[in-house]
Each structure stands twice: as C-alpha cells, then as structure tokens.
Amino acid sequence: MDRLPLLRAAAGLGPSGAPGTASLTPPPSAQNYSVAEGGAPVQVTFNVPPSEIDQDTIDTLDAFYRDAAEVVGSVKTIRTAMEELQQKHTENMQTVDEARSKMLRGEIEELSRETGDAAKAAKDKLDVMSKNTAKLKETPDSVQAHSAVIRIEENQYMHLVMKLTMTMAEYQRHQSANEAFYKAQTQRQIKIKYTNSDGTAIDDSTAAQLAEQVMENNTSSYIFQQSKDVLASIIETRNDIYRIEQSMRDLNQLFNDLAFLVNEQGELMDVILANVQQSTRYVEKGRAELKKARKYQKKSCKKLICIVVCMVILVAFLAVGLIAGLIPK
C-alpha cells in the first residue's frame, strides 16, 4: 500500500503530481506578505549604537563646524555690507543734495560699524576654535586619539583665516580708494569754488595745500572766507575721510592678529612644503637608483648567460672527447 498520499493529506498538501514529474511551486499560504495597494513600502533599519570614542569625535566635529558656520556667516555679512558701503560712498560722492548726503553719511557710518562688528565676531570665534583644537593636543594620548580630528580642524581653520584675511584686505582697499577719492574731491571743490586774492584760479599745488589744511582742521586762511557754504561742504567731506580713517584704525588690531595667524599657518605650510620637496628628492633619487639596479640586473643576466653558454660548450667538448676515447679504433 502506498502511504505517500496519506502522508501528504496529513501534512495538508495536495495530491502528488503525475509519476515522473516534480513540482517546485510552493503551496499557497494563508498569510499575505505583499505590500497593500497604495501603501508605503516597509523599511527595515538597524540602529547600531556608536562607541564612546566615535560619539566623542562626532560631538567635537559638530561643535567645530557650528563655529565654522558662524565664521562663514560673518564673512558673508562683511561682503554684503562692503558692497552696500561701496554703493553708498559712490552715491555720496556724486550727490549734490545736502539732505540726501546727510542721510547717506548716516547709512555709511552704520554699515561701517556693522562691518567692524562682524569682523570682530569672526576673529573672536576663530580664537575659540584655535583654543579648542589646542586642547586636543595637550597630551600625547589625546593627540593619538584625535589625530584625524586635529588635522581636519587645523586645515579648516587655516582656510577660514585666509578667507577672512582676504575679505578684510579687500575691504581695506575699498576704504583706501574711497579716502583718496574724497581727498581729490576736496581739492576739486577748492579749485572750483575759490580763487586767489587777485581773482585768478587756484593751481593744483595751492589746492593740495589748502586741502591739507582742511584735513588738519585749519580753516583760517582768507580763501576759505569767500564762501561759508562751500567751506561747510568741504568740512563734511573731511569728516567723511575722518570716519574712514577711524574705521581703518579700529580694524588695525584685527589685521595685526590676522597677520599673526597667517604667519603661524605660513610657517606650518613652509614645513609641509619642505617635507614634500624632500620627499620629491627622495623619490627622484629612488628612481635613479632603480634605473641603475635595472642596468646592473641586465648586465648580470648577460654575464650569467655567457657563463652558462661557456659551460655548455666546455661540457660538450668533454663529452665529445670522452665518446671519441671510448670508440674502438
């Protein structure tokens, strides 16, 4: 009696197929594991808790990049204010409306103060970042544990210092150009509005001397008494120059600090460059030695081949001699 149908029935399986055939189709299941129509696919995630060292590295880099983002934001603020400041200076140089000029001077002063505050904030944040990186290098164990983090922070720090330095250098160039233009404008006003006592026009050298007197707050010359309104306008232009000079004096210490930081990074880059150049020399020397070794290898191979050929010829002669001696005459 064939018990296979009974076993299949007890297991809940259908009847077996025809003899000599095999079915690889799995039996239908009562549970449906397919995604419902219109439903979201199932996502399987595995949460692997980071180790204590990994978490410390993550926290350190997160804090560092938050500080770096603040520095980048300050640099963007400086650039935006610098562009607006240049537009205000250009308009102030061209306007003849006293009310508009007064309003522009107020806006220029506000933008200059905003630029100085942003630069100081960026410098202070860079100091904090430098101190935090220095803490990671207090002990040899800390340096070994955070070597990758230290390299990342130092490279990013150097990039931010150079970025801020270049921005402030551009700001200084703009301010110097504005100062020179205001001084030239003062000389033009003196030449156009004033004359000598005999009614002749004022030459360039006299206008330059009078403009210098205005800058020194010396307006007692008889020429300035010809028009009080023009003198008032010239004094306002002089005050614009004073404000520019004051803004540049306020940033002088910042430039000194940035120059010191750039010098430190420059020394570091010099060391890196020296190591790279030394490595390059070693590589070139190694290549030359390798070429020599290849030549020696070729020569030794040729010598070995010659020795082998000579030995073969010698053995052949000996063999021929022995064979000739063994052959009976």
Short mmCIF file of C-alpha atoms in Angstrom, two decimals:
data_model
loop_
_atom_site.label_atom_id
_atom_site.label_comp_id
_atom_site.label_asym_id
_atom_site.label_seq_id
_atom_site.Cartn_x
_atom_site.Cartn_y
_atom_site.Cartn_z
CA MET A 1 0.00 0.00 0.00
CA ASP A 2 1.35 3.36 -1.00
CA ARG A 3 1.33 5.59 2.10
CA LEU A 4 2.63 8.72 0.35
CA PRO A 5 -0.87 10.09 -0.42
CA LEU A 6 -1.84 9.58 3.25
CA LEU A 7 1.23 11.47 4.47
CA ARG A 8 0.60 14.31 2.05
CA ALA A 9 -3.02 14.53 3.17
CA ALA A 10 -1.97 14.60 6.85
CA ALA A 11 0.51 17.42 6.11
CA GLY A 12 -2.19 19.44 4.37
CA LEU A 13 -0.58 19.05 0.96
CA GLY A 14 -2.38 18.36 -2.21
CA PRO A 15 -2.19 15.13 -4.12
CA SER A 16 1.12 14.35 -5.73
CA GLY A 17 1.64 15.06 -9.38
CA ALA A 18 1.86 12.60 -12.10
CA PRO A 19 4.56 9.98 -11.78
CA GLY A 20 7.91 11.12 -13.06
CA THR A 21 7.16 14.83 -12.51
CA ALA A 22 8.25 17.21 -9.74
CA SER A 23 6.57 20.46 -8.72
CA LEU A 24 8.75 23.30 -7.43
CA THR A 25 5.86 25.70 -6.79
CA PRO A 26 5.41 26.34 -3.03
CA PRO A 27 1.99 25.72 -1.58
CA PRO A 28 -0.27 28.74 -1.16
CA SER A 29 -0.10 30.46 2.24
CA ALA A 30 -2.98 31.83 4.22
CA GLN A 31 -0.95 34.97 5.15
CA ASN A 32 -0.35 37.70 2.56
CA TYR A 33 3.09 39.33 2.88
CA SER A 34 2.84 41.58 -0.19
CA VAL A 35 2.53 45.36 0.14
CA ALA A 36 -1.02 46.58 0.15
CA GLU A 37 -2.10 48.59 -2.86
CA GLY A 38 -1.28 52.26 -2.31
CA GLY A 39 0.58 51.51 0.92
CA ALA A 40 4.11 52.64 1.79
CA PRO A 41 6.90 50.07 1.46
CA VAL A 42 8.21 48.57 4.65
CA GLN A 43 11.64 49.84 5.70
CA VAL A 44 13.92 47.81 7.89
CA THR A 45 16.54 49.78 9.83
CA PHE A 46 19.26 48.72 12.20
CA ASN A 47 20.35 51.09 14.94
CA VAL A 48 23.97 50.41 15.79
CA PRO A 49 24.96 52.43 18.86
CA PRO A 50 28.27 54.30 18.31
CA SER A 51 31.16 53.62 20.58
CA GLU A 52 32.23 56.14 23.19
CA ILE A 53 35.21 57.29 21.09
CA ASP A 54 33.10 57.66 17.94
CA GLN A 55 30.49 59.69 19.80
CA ASP A 56 33.18 61.98 21.24
CA THR A 57 34.57 62.55 17.73
CA ILE A 58 31.10 63.29 16.38
CA ASP A 59 30.38 65.80 19.15
CA THR A 60 33.76 67.51 18.70
CA LEU A 61 33.36 67.90 14.94
CA ASP A 62 29.74 69.03 15.28
CA ALA A 63 30.78 71.81 17.66
CA PHE A 64 33.69 72.78 15.42
CA TYR A 65 31.56 73.01 12.28
CA ARG A 66 28.95 75.08 14.11
CA ASP A 67 31.69 77.56 14.94
CA ALA A 68 32.97 77.40 11.35
CA ALA A 69 29.46 78.14 10.05
CA GLU A 70 29.34 81.25 12.26
CA VAL A 71 32.66 82.46 10.84
CA VAL A 72 31.45 81.88 7.27
CA GLY A 73 28.25 83.77 8.12
CA SER A 74 30.28 86.71 9.46
CA VAL A 75 32.39 86.77 6.30
CA LYS A 76 29.24 86.82 4.16
CA THR A 77 27.88 89.67 6.29
CA ILE A 78 31.12 91.61 5.75
CA ARG A 79 30.97 91.10 1.98
CA THR A 80 27.31 92.15 1.79
CA ALA A 81 27.95 95.25 3.91
CA MET A 82 31.07 96.02 1.88
CA GLU A 83 29.13 96.02 -1.40
CA GLU A 84 26.40 98.23 0.06
CA LEU A 85 29.04 100.51 1.58
CA GLN A 86 30.74 100.97 -1.77
CA GLN A 87 27.42 101.87 -3.39
CA LYS A 88 26.67 104.41 -0.65
CA HIS A 89 30.11 106.00 -0.99
CA THR A 90 29.72 106.27 -4.77
CA GLU A 91 26.30 107.89 -4.42
CA ASN A 92 27.56 110.25 -1.72
CA MET A 93 30.42 111.38 -3.95
CA GLN A 94 28.02 112.17 -6.79
CA THR A 95 25.07 113.72 -4.98
CA VAL A 96 24.60 117.49 -4.61
CA ASP A 97 21.55 117.25 -2.35
CA GLU A 98 22.61 118.10 1.21
CA ALA A 99 19.69 116.22 2.79
CA ARG A 100 20.42 113.10 0.76
CA SER A 101 24.13 113.41 1.52
CA LYS A 102 23.42 113.63 5.25
CA MET A 103 21.25 110.51 5.11
CA LEU A 104 23.91 108.64 3.12
CA ARG A 105 26.56 109.56 5.68
CA GLY A 106 24.42 108.04 8.42
CA GLU A 107 23.95 104.84 6.41
CA ILE A 108 27.69 104.69 5.67
CA GLU A 109 28.51 105.03 9.35
CA GLU A 110 26.04 102.26 10.24
CA LEU A 111 27.41 99.91 7.58
CA SER A 112 30.98 100.60 8.71
CA ARG A 113 30.03 99.75 12.28
CA GLU A 114 28.26 96.57 11.11
CA THR A 115 31.35 95.53 9.15
CA GLY A 116 33.62 96.10 12.14
CA ASP A 117 31.33 94.13 14.47
CA ALA A 118 31.14 91.20 12.03
CA ALA A 119 34.92 91.16 11.62
CA LYS A 120 35.45 91.22 15.38
CA ALA A 121 32.91 88.41 15.87
CA ALA A 122 34.67 86.28 13.24
CA LYS A 123 38.07 86.94 14.85
CA ASP A 124 36.76 86.02 18.34
CA LYS A 125 35.22 82.82 17.01
CA LEU A 126 38.49 81.87 15.32
CA ASP A 127 40.27 82.35 18.64
CA VAL A 128 37.78 80.00 20.32
CA MET A 129 38.26 77.39 17.58
CA SER A 130 42.03 77.61 17.92
CA LYS A 131 41.86 77.11 21.69
CA ASN A 132 39.51 74.12 21.34
CA THR A 133 41.90 72.48 18.87
CA ALA A 134 44.82 73.19 21.20
CA LYS A 135 43.01 71.31 23.98
CA LEU A 136 43.05 68.18 21.82
CA LYS A 137 46.86 68.39 21.67
CA GLU A 138 47.53 68.77 25.40
CA THR A 139 48.70 65.17 25.90
CA PRO A 140 50.25 62.57 23.57
CA ASP A 141 47.35 60.20 24.25
CA SER A 142 44.85 62.88 23.23
CA VAL A 143 46.83 63.63 20.07
CA GLN A 144 46.85 59.94 19.16
CA ALA A 145 43.13 59.55 19.86
CA HIS A 146 42.11 62.69 17.92
CA SER A 147 44.78 62.81 15.20
CA ALA A 148 42.23 62.80 12.37
CA VAL A 149 40.05 65.42 14.07
CA ILE A 150 43.07 67.66 14.69
CA ARG A 151 44.08 67.51 11.01
CA ILE A 152 40.54 68.33 9.89
CA GLU A 153 40.20 71.24 12.31
CA GLU A 154 43.63 72.71 11.51
CA ASN A 155 43.02 72.58 7.74
CA GLN A 156 39.56 74.10 8.06
CA TYR A 157 40.84 76.73 10.49
CA MET A 158 43.59 77.76 8.07
CA HIS A 159 41.03 78.04 5.26
CA LEU A 160 38.76 80.27 7.38
CA VAL A 161 41.64 82.52 8.48
CA MET A 162 42.71 83.03 4.87
CA LYS A 163 39.11 83.66 3.81
CA LEU A 164 38.62 86.33 6.48
CA THR A 165 42.03 87.88 5.77
CA MET A 166 41.33 88.18 2.04
CA THR A 167 37.91 89.70 2.71
CA MET A 168 39.29 92.28 5.13
CA ALA A 169 42.16 93.11 2.78
CA GLU A 170 39.61 93.80 0.04
CA TYR A 171 37.62 95.96 2.47
CA GLN A 172 40.77 97.91 3.31
CA ARG A 173 41.48 98.51 -0.40
CA HIS A 174 37.97 99.86 -0.90
CA GLN A 175 38.28 102.17 2.09
CA SER A 176 41.67 103.45 0.94
CA ALA A 177 40.25 104.13 -2.54
CA ASN A 178 37.30 106.00 -1.01
CA GLU A 179 39.62 108.06 1.17
CA ALA A 180 41.75 109.01 -1.83
CA PHE A 181 38.65 109.97 -3.81
CA TYR A 182 37.31 112.17 -1.00
CA LYS A 183 40.66 113.97 -0.76
CA ALA A 184 40.69 114.52 -4.52
CA GLN A 185 37.11 115.77 -4.31
CA THR A 186 38.15 118.28 -1.63
CA GLN A 187 40.89 119.63 -3.89
CA ARG A 188 38.46 119.92 -6.82
CA GLN A 189 35.96 121.82 -4.68
CA ILE A 190 38.65 124.25 -3.57
CA LYS A 191 39.82 124.82 -7.16
CA ILE A 192 36.30 125.31 -8.49
CA LYS A 193 34.72 127.36 -5.68
CA TYR A 194 37.62 129.51 -4.53
CA THR A 195 40.00 131.97 -6.19
CA ASN A 196 43.15 133.82 -5.23
CA SER A 197 43.01 137.34 -3.83
CA ASP A 198 43.64 138.78 -7.29
CA GLY A 199 40.80 136.73 -8.79
CA THR A 200 43.00 134.20 -10.57
CA ALA A 201 42.27 130.47 -10.40
CA ILE A 202 43.92 128.36 -7.75
CA ASP A 203 46.54 125.99 -9.09
CA ASP A 204 46.90 122.33 -8.15
CA SER A 205 49.70 122.80 -5.61
CA THR A 206 47.80 125.53 -3.74
CA ALA A 207 44.61 123.43 -3.77
CA ALA A 208 46.56 120.48 -2.35
CA GLN A 209 48.00 122.69 0.42
CA LEU A 210 44.56 124.08 1.29
CA ALA A 211 43.07 120.58 1.31
CA GLU A 212 45.82 119.51 3.70
CA GLN A 213 44.98 122.47 5.94
CA VAL A 214 41.35 121.36 5.99
CA MET A 215 42.44 117.86 6.99
CA GLU A 216 44.43 119.41 9.85
CA ASN A 217 41.34 121.38 10.90
CA ASN A 218 42.99 124.65 9.94
CA THR A 219 40.48 126.78 8.03
CA SER A 220 41.77 130.22 8.99
CA SER A 221 43.05 131.05 5.50
CA TYR A 222 41.43 134.10 3.89
CA ILE A 223 40.50 131.96 0.89
CA PHE A 224 38.04 129.92 2.95
CA GLN A 225 36.26 133.11 3.99
CA GLN A 226 34.98 133.61 0.45
CA SER A 227 32.13 131.12 0.91
CA LYS A 228 30.96 129.63 4.19
CA ASP A 229 28.63 127.19 2.43
CA VAL A 230 31.44 125.72 0.35
CA LEU A 231 33.61 125.53 3.46
CA ALA A 232 30.85 123.65 5.27
CA SER A 233 30.61 121.17 2.38
CA ILE A 234 34.39 120.71 2.39
CA ILE A 235 34.37 120.12 6.14
CA GLU A 236 31.68 117.45 5.69
CA THR A 237 33.86 115.74 3.10
CA ARG A 238 36.76 115.97 5.55
CA ASN A 239 34.57 114.34 8.21
CA ASP A 240 33.85 111.52 5.76
CA ILE A 241 37.59 110.98 5.47
CA TYR A 242 37.90 111.05 9.26
CA ARG A 243 35.24 108.36 9.56
CA ILE A 244 37.01 106.15 7.03
CA GLU A 245 40.32 106.59 8.84
CA GLN A 246 38.67 105.80 12.17
CA SER A 247 37.13 102.66 10.72
CA MET A 248 40.51 101.55 9.43
CA ARG A 249 42.16 102.30 12.79
CA ASP A 250 39.55 100.20 14.56
CA LEU A 251 40.41 97.28 12.29
CA ASN A 252 44.16 97.77 12.61
CA GLN A 253 44.42 95.43 15.60
CA LEU A 254 42.30 92.86 13.78
CA PHE A 255 44.67 92.97 10.82
CA ASN A 256 47.63 92.54 13.15
CA ASP A 257 46.02 89.48 14.76
CA LEU A 258 45.12 88.00 11.39
CA ALA A 259 48.64 88.65 10.12
CA PHE A 260 49.98 86.78 13.14
CA LEU A 261 47.63 83.86 12.47
CA VAL A 262 48.54 83.81 8.79
CA ASN A 263 52.22 83.87 9.74
CA GLU A 264 51.71 80.85 12.01
CA GLN A 265 49.88 78.98 9.27
CA GLY A 266 52.54 80.10 6.79
CA GLU A 267 55.25 78.55 8.95
CA LEU A 268 53.23 75.34 9.09
CA MET A 269 52.80 75.37 5.31
CA ASP A 270 56.54 76.00 4.91
CA VAL A 271 57.28 72.89 6.97
CA ILE A 272 54.79 70.85 4.92
CA LEU A 273 56.24 72.20 1.67
CA ALA A 274 59.79 71.38 2.82
CA ASN A 275 58.70 67.83 3.64
CA VAL A 276 57.03 67.49 0.25
CA GLN A 277 60.12 68.79 -1.54
CA GLN A 278 62.35 66.45 0.46
CA SER A 279 60.07 63.53 -0.37
CA THR A 280 60.22 64.52 -4.03
CA ARG A 281 64.00 64.48 -3.92
CA TYR A 282 63.94 61.05 -2.30
CA VAL A 283 61.56 59.79 -4.98
CA GLU A 284 63.79 61.12 -7.77
CA LYS A 285 66.84 59.60 -6.11
CA GLY A 286 64.99 56.29 -5.74
CA ARG A 287 64.08 56.33 -9.42
CA ALA A 288 67.71 56.92 -10.38
CA GLU A 289 68.85 54.08 -8.13
CA LEU A 290 66.15 51.85 -9.60
CA LYS A 291 67.40 52.58 -13.13
CA LYS A 292 70.94 51.71 -12.05
CA ALA A 293 69.72 48.48 -10.46
CA ARG A 294 67.93 47.52 -13.67
CA LYS A 295 71.12 48.13 -15.66
CA TYR A 296 73.13 46.04 -13.21
CA GLN A 297 70.48 43.33 -13.40
CA LYS A 298 70.67 43.27 -17.20
CA LYS A 299 74.47 43.12 -17.10
CA SER A 300 74.44 40.31 -14.53
CA CYS A 301 71.92 38.38 -16.64
CA LYS A 302 74.15 38.74 -19.69
CA LYS A 303 77.17 37.55 -17.71
CA LEU A 304 75.21 34.61 -16.36
CA ILE A 305 74.07 33.63 -19.86
CA CYS A 306 77.64 33.85 -21.16
CA ILE A 307 78.91 31.69 -18.30
CA VAL A 308 76.18 29.11 -18.91
CA VAL A 309 76.92 29.02 -22.65
CA CYS A 310 80.64 28.59 -21.97
CA MET A 311 79.94 25.80 -19.50
CA VAL A 312 77.68 24.06 -22.01
CA ILE A 313 80.34 24.32 -24.72
CA LEU A 314 83.01 23.02 -22.33
CA VAL A 315 80.82 20.12 -21.26
CA ALA A 316 80.10 19.37 -24.92
CA PHE A 317 83.81 19.27 -25.73
CA LEU A 318 84.49 16.99 -22.77
CA ALA A 319 81.62 14.72 -23.77
CA VAL A 320 82.87 14.55 -27.35
CA GLY A 321 86.37 13.76 -26.10
CA LEU A 322 85.13 11.01 -23.82
CA ILE A 323 82.98 9.49 -26.54
CA ALA A 324 85.86 9.65 -29.01
CA GLY A 325 88.12 7.87 -26.49
CA LEU A 326 85.59 5.11 -25.92
CA ILE A 327 85.07 4.33 -29.59
CA PRO A 328 87.38 1.42 -30.61
CA LYS A 329 89.73 2.08 -33.46
#
